Tab-separated table of C-alpha atoms in Angstrom:
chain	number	residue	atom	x	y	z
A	29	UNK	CA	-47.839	-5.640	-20.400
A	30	UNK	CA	-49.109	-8.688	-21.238
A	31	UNK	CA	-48.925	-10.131	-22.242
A	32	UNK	CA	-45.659	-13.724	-21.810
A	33	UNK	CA	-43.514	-18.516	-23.868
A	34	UNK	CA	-40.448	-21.201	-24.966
A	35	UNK	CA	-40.134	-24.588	-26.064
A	36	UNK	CA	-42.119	-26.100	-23.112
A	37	UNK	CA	-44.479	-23.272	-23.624
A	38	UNK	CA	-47.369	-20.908	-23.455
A	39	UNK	CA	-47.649	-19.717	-26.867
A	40	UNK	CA	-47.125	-20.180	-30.509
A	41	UNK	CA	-43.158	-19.849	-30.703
A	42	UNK	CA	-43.525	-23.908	-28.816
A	43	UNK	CA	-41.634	-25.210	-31.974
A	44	UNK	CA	-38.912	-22.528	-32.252
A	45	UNK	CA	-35.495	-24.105	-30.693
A	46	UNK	CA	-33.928	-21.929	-27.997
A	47	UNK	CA	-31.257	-19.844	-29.533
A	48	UNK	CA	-28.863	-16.781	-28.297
A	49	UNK	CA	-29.180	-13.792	-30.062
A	50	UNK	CA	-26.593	-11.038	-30.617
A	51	UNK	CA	-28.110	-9.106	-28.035
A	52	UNK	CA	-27.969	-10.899	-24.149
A	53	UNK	CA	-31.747	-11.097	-22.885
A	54	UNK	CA	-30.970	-9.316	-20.237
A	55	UNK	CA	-30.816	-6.278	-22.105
A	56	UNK	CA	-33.493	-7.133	-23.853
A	57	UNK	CA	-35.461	-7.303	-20.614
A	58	UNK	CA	-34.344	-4.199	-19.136
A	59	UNK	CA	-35.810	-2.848	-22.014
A	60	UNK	CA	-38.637	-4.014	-22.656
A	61	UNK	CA	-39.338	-3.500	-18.887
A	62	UNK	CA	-38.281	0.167	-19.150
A	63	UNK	CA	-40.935	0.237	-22.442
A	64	UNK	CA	-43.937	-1.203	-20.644
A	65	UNK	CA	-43.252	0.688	-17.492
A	66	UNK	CA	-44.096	4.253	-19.104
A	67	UNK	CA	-46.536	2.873	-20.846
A	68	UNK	CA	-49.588	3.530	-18.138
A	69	UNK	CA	-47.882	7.290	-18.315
A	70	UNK	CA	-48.781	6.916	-21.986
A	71	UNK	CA	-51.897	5.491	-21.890
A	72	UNK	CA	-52.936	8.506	-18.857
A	73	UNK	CA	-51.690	11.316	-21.182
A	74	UNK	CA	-53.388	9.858	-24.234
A	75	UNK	CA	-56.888	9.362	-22.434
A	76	UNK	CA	-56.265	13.247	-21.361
A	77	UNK	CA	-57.012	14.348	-25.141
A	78	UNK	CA	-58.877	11.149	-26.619
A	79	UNK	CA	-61.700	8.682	-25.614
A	80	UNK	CA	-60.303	5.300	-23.944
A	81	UNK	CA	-61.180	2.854	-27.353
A	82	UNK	CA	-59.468	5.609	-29.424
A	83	UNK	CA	-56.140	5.423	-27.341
A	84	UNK	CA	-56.813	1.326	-27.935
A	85	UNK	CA	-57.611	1.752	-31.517
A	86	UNK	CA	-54.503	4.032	-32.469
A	87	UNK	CA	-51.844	1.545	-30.119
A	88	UNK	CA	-53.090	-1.126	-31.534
A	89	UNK	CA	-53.249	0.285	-35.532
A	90	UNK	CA	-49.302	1.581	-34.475
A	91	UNK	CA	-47.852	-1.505	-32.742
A	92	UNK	CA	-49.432	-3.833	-35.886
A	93	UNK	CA	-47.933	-1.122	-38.374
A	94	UNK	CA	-44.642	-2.200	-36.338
A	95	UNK	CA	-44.965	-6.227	-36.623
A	96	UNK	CA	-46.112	-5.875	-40.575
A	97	UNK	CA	-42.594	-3.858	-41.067
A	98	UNK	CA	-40.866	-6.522	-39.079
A	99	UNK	CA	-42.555	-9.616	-40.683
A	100	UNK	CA	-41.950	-6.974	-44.847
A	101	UNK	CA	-38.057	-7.427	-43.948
A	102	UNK	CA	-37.937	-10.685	-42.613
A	103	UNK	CA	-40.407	-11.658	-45.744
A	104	UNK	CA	-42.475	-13.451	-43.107
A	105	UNK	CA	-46.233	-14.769	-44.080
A	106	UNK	CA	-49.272	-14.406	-42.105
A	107	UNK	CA	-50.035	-17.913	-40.716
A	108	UNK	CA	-52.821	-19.838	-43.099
A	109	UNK	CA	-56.052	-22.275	-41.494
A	110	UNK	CA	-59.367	-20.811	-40.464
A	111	UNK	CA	-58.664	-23.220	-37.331
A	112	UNK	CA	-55.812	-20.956	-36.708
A	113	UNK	CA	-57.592	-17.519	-37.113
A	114	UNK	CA	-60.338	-18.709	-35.119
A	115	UNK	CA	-58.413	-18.609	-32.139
A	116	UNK	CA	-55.775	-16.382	-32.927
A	117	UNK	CA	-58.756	-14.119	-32.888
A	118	UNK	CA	-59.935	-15.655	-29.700
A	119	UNK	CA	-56.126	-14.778	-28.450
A	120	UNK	CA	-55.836	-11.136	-29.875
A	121	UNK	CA	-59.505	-10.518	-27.738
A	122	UNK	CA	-58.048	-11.559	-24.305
A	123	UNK	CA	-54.326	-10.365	-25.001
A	124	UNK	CA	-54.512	-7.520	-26.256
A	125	UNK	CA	-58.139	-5.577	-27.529
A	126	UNK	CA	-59.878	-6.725	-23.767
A	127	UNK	CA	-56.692	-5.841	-21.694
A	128	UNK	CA	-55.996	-2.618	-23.403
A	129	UNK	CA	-58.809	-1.426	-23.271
A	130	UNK	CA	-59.907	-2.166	-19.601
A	131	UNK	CA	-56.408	-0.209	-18.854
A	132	UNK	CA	-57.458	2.658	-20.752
A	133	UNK	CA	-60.777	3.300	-18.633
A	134	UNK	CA	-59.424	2.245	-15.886
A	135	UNK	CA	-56.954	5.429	-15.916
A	136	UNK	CA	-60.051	7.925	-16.319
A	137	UNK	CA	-60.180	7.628	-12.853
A	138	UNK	CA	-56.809	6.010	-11.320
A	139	UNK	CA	-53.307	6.872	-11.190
A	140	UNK	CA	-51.195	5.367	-14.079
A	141	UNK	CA	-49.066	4.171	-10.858
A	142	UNK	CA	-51.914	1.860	-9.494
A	143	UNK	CA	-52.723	0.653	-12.731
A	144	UNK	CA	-49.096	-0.588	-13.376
A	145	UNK	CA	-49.115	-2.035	-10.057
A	146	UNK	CA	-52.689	-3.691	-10.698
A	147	UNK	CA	-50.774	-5.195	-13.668
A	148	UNK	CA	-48.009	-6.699	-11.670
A	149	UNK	CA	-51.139	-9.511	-10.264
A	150	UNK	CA	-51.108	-11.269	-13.535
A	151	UNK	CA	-48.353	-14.160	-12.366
A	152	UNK	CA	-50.240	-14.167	-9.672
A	153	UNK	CA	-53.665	-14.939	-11.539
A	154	UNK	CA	-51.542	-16.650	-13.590
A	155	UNK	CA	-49.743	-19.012	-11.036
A	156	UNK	CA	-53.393	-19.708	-9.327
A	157	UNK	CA	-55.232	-20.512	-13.021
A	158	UNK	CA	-52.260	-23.041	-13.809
A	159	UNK	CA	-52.974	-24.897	-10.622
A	160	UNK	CA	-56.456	-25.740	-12.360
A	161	UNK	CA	-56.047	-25.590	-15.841
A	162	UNK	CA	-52.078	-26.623	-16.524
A	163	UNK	CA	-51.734	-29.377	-13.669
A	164	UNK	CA	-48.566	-30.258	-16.201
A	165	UNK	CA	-47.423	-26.759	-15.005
A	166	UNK	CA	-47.315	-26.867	-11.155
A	167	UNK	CA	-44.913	-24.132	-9.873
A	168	UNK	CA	-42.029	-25.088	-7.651
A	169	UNK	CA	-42.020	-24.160	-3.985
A	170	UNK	CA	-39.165	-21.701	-4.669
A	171	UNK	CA	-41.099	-20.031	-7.702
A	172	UNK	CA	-44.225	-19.510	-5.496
A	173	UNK	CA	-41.885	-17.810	-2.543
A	174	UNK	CA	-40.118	-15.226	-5.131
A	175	UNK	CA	-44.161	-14.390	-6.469
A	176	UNK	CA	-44.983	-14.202	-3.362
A	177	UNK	CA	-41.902	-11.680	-2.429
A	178	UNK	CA	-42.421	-9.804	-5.581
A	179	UNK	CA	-46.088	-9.275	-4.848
A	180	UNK	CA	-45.082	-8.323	-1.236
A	181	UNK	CA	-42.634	-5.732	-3.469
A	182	UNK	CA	-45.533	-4.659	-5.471
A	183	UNK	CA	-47.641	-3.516	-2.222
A	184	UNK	CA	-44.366	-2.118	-0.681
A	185	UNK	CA	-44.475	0.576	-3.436
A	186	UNK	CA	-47.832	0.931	-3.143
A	187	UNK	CA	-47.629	1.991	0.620
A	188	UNK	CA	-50.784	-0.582	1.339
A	189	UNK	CA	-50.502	0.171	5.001
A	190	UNK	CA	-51.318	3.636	4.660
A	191	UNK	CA	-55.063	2.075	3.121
A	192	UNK	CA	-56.760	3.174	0.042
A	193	UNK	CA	-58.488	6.391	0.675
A	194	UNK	CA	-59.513	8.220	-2.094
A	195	UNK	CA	-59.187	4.843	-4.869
A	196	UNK	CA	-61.854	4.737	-7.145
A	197	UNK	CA	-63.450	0.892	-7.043
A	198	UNK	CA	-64.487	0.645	-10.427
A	199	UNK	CA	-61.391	1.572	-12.311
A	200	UNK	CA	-59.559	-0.216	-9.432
A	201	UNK	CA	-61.940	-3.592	-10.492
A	202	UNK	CA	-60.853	-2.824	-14.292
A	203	UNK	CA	-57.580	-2.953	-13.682
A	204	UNK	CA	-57.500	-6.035	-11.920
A	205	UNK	CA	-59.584	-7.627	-14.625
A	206	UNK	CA	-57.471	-6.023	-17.024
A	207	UNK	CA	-54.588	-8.494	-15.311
A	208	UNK	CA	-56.332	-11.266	-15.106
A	209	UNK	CA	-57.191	-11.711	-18.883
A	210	UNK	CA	-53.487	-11.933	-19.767
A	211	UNK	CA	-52.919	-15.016	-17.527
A	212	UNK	CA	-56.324	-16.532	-19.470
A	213	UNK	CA	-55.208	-15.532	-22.538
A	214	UNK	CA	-51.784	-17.048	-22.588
A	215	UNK	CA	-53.794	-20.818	-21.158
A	216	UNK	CA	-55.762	-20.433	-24.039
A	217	UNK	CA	-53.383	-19.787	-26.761
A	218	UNK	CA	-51.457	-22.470	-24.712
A	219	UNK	CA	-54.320	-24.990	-25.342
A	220	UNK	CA	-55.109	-24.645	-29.180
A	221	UNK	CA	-51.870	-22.640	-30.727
A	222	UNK	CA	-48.744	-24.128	-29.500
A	223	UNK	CA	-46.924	-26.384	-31.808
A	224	UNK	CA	-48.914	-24.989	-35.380
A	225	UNK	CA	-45.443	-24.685	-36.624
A	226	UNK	CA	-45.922	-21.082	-37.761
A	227	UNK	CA	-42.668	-18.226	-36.599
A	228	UNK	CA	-43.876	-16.048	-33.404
A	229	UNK	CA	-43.436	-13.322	-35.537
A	230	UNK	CA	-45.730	-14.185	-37.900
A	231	UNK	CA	-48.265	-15.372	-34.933
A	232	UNK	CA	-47.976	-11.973	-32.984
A	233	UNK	CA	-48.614	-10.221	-36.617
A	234	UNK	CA	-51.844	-11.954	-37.086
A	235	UNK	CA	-52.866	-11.184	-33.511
A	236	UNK	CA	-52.387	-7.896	-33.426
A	237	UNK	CA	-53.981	-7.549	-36.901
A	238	UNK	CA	-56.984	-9.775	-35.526
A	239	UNK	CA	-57.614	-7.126	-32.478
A	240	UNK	CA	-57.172	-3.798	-34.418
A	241	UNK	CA	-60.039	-5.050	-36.768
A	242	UNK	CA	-61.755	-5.511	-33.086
A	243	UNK	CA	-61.031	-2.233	-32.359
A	244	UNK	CA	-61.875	-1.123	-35.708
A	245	UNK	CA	-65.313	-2.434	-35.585
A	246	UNK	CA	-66.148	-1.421	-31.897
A	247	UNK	CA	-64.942	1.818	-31.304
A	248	UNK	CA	-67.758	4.177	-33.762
A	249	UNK	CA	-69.970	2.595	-32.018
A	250	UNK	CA	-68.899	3.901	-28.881
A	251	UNK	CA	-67.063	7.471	-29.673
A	252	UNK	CA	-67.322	10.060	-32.370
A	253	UNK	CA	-64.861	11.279	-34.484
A	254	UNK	CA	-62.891	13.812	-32.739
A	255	UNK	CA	-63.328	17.696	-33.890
A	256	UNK	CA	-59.886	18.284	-33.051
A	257	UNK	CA	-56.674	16.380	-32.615
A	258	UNK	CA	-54.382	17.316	-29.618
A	259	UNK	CA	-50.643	16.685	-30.318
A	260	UNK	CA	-49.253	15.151	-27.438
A	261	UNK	CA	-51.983	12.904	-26.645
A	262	UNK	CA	-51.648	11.590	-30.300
A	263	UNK	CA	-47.348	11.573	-29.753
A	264	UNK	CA	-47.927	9.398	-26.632
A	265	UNK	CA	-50.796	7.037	-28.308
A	266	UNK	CA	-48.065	6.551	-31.560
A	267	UNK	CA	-45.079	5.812	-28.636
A	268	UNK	CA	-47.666	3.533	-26.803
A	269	UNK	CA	-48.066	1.710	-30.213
A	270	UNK	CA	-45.135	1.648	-32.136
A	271	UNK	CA	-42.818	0.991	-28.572
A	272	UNK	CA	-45.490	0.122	-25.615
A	273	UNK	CA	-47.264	-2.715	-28.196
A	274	UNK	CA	-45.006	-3.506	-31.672
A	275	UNK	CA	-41.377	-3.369	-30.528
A	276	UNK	CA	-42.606	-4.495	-26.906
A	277	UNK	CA	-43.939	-7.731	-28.449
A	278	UNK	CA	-41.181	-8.410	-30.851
A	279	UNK	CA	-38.783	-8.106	-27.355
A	280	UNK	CA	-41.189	-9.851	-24.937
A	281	UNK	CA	-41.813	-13.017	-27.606
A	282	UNK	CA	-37.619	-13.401	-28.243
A	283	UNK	CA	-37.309	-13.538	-24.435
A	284	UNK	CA	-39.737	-15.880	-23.654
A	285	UNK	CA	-38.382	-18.115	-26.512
A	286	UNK	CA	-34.637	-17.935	-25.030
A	287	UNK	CA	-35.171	-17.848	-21.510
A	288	UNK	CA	-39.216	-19.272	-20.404
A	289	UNK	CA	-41.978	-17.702	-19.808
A	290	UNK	CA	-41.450	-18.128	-15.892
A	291	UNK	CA	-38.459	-15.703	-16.552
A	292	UNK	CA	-39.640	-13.402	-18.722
A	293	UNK	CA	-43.158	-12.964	-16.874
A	294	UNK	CA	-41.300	-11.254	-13.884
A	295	UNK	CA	-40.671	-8.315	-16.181
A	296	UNK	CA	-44.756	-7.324	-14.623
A	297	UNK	CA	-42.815	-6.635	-10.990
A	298	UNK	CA	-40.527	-4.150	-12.654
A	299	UNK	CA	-43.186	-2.434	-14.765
A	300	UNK	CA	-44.766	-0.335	-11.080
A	301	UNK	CA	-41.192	0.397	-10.475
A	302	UNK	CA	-40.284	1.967	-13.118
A	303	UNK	CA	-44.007	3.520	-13.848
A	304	UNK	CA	-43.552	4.942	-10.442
A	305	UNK	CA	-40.211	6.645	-11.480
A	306	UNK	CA	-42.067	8.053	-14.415
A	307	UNK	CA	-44.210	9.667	-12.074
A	308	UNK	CA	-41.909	10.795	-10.564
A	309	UNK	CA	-39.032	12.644	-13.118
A	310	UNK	CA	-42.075	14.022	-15.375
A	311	UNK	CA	-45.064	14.260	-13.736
A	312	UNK	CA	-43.184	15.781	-10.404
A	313	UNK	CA	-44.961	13.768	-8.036
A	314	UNK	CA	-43.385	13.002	-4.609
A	315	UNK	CA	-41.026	10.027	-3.605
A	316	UNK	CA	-41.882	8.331	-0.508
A	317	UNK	CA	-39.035	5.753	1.126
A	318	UNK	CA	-41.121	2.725	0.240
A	319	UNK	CA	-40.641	3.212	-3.490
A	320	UNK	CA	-36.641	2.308	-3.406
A	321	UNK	CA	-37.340	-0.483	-0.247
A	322	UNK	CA	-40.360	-1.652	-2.683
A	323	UNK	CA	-38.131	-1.797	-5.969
A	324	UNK	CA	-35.397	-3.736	-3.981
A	325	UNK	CA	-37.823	-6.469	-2.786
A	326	UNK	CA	-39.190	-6.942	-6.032
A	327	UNK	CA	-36.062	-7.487	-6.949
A	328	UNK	CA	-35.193	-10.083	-4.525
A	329	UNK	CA	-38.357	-11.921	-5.492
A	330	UNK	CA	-37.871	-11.369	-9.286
A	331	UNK	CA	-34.055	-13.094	-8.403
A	332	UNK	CA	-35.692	-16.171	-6.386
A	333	UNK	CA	-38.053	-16.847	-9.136
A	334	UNK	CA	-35.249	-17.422	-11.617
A	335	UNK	CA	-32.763	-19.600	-9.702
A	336	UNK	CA	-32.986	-23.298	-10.670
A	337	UNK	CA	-33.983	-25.827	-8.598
A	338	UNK	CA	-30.642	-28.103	-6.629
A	339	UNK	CA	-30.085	-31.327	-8.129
């Protein structure tokens, strides 16, 4: 959901060559956007039975379970430098505890739809930070039109013109914020982390080690232990983990490497798409014609956003 990098890149894998891997990225992406998608159904049905930092806590303790098995069979290291930990710790705040967490509260009181759709801002926050911060990084004409479109896509679903009656402001607000620390996040680690020379895998490890010792130190001091443990909250906060967080980073960091981060970024435009969908085939709510008209514009945009530039 977050959090997204290549040679020319946002994040630590800067120094990893582009290479093809047996599987074609666009599976990959399908994938990982079919992953991320149900995870604001996940995150809803595990804030149903636990408090919002537990459902944090447990996806993050899962998804870093995931990496450490990844990084035991590649034999991978943790990276090494206190400069390094420093801000990977920095990173692991606004990528993954802050965002995370912000999601989880926010759907106490909104739809998991909205909040997938609130996610879908961050290329936009993203594309207006860059403008200030990465003036290396202006986006083309063409790139801005298919955000634009896909953002257009976004509302489409949404049904904007029918007005918000009904939205709770608050959760609404932590959403958006929620969205908005990826696209900070990713300058940051952009800043200080690219080019270390240490394997993404081994990057994303420490990160996700770094925010479920956050986690770990924040959450008793704002929950209790609970007296009873609820099954399929717990199933969905594992699934949120081990898929929604590990395997979802593993897929989202080999994509980015491959094919940009301009690319793999549009996978946020699928994610309210497919959320809504969710919605839909378990939760039985009601499909409206704007969903299908939405999904097809986002598509359109998504398509824009990745065609090259004429020479």
């Amino acid at each position: 959901m977050s959090a997204v990098t290549t040679p020319r890149t946002d994040t630590p894998t800067a120094t990893i060559p582009r290479r093809r891997t047996a599987l074609d990225w666009r599976i990959r992406f399908g994938v990982l956007s079919l992953i991320w998608g149900f995870s604001f159904l996940l995150i809803k049905v595990g804030t149903e039975g636990y408090a919002p930092f537990q459902v944090t806590f447990g996806r993050l303790l899962f998804g870093t379970a995931v990496l450490a098995a990844a990084m035991a069979v590649k034999r991978e290291r943790l990276p090494r430098g206190a400069r390094t930990w420093g801000h990977l710790a920095v990173a692991a705040f606004l990528l993954n505890a802050l965002p995370f967490s912000l999601f989880a509260y926010s759907e106490l009181t909104i739809p998991s739809t909205l909040a997938g759709i609130c996610n879908a801002t961050s290329p936009l926050w993203g594309m207006a930070l860059s403008l200030v911060a990465l003036s290396e990084d202006r986006p083309t004409r063409r790139r801005v039109a298919g955000l634009g479109i896909g953002f257009l896509g976004v509302l489409t679903v949404l049904g904007v013109w029918q007005g918000f009656h009904g939205l709770d402001a608050t959760g609404t607000a932590m959403a958006l914020l929620a969205s908005l620390s990826y696209p900070i996040g990713w300058i940051y680690v952009r800043r200080t982390l690219a080019g270390t020379g240490h394997s993404h895998l081994s990057m994303t490890g420490a990160q996700l080690l770094l925010a479920t010792t956050q986690l770990a130190l924040v959450t008793p001091l704002f929950t209790t232990l609970p007296s009873h443990f609820p099954v399929l909250p717990l199933l969905a906060i594992v699934a949120l983990g081990a898929l929604g967080t590990g395997l979802a980073m593993l897929l989202q960091y080999g994509i980015v490497a491959e094919v940009g981060p301009t690319t793999a970024q549009m996978v946020t435009y699928f994610i309210p798409v497919i959320a809504t969908a969710a919605g839909v085939a378990i939760l039985g709510e009601s499909l409206s014609w704007s969903t299908p008209v939405g999904a097809v514009i986002v598509l359109a945009g998504a398509a824009l956003t990745q065609a090259k530039p004429r020479r």
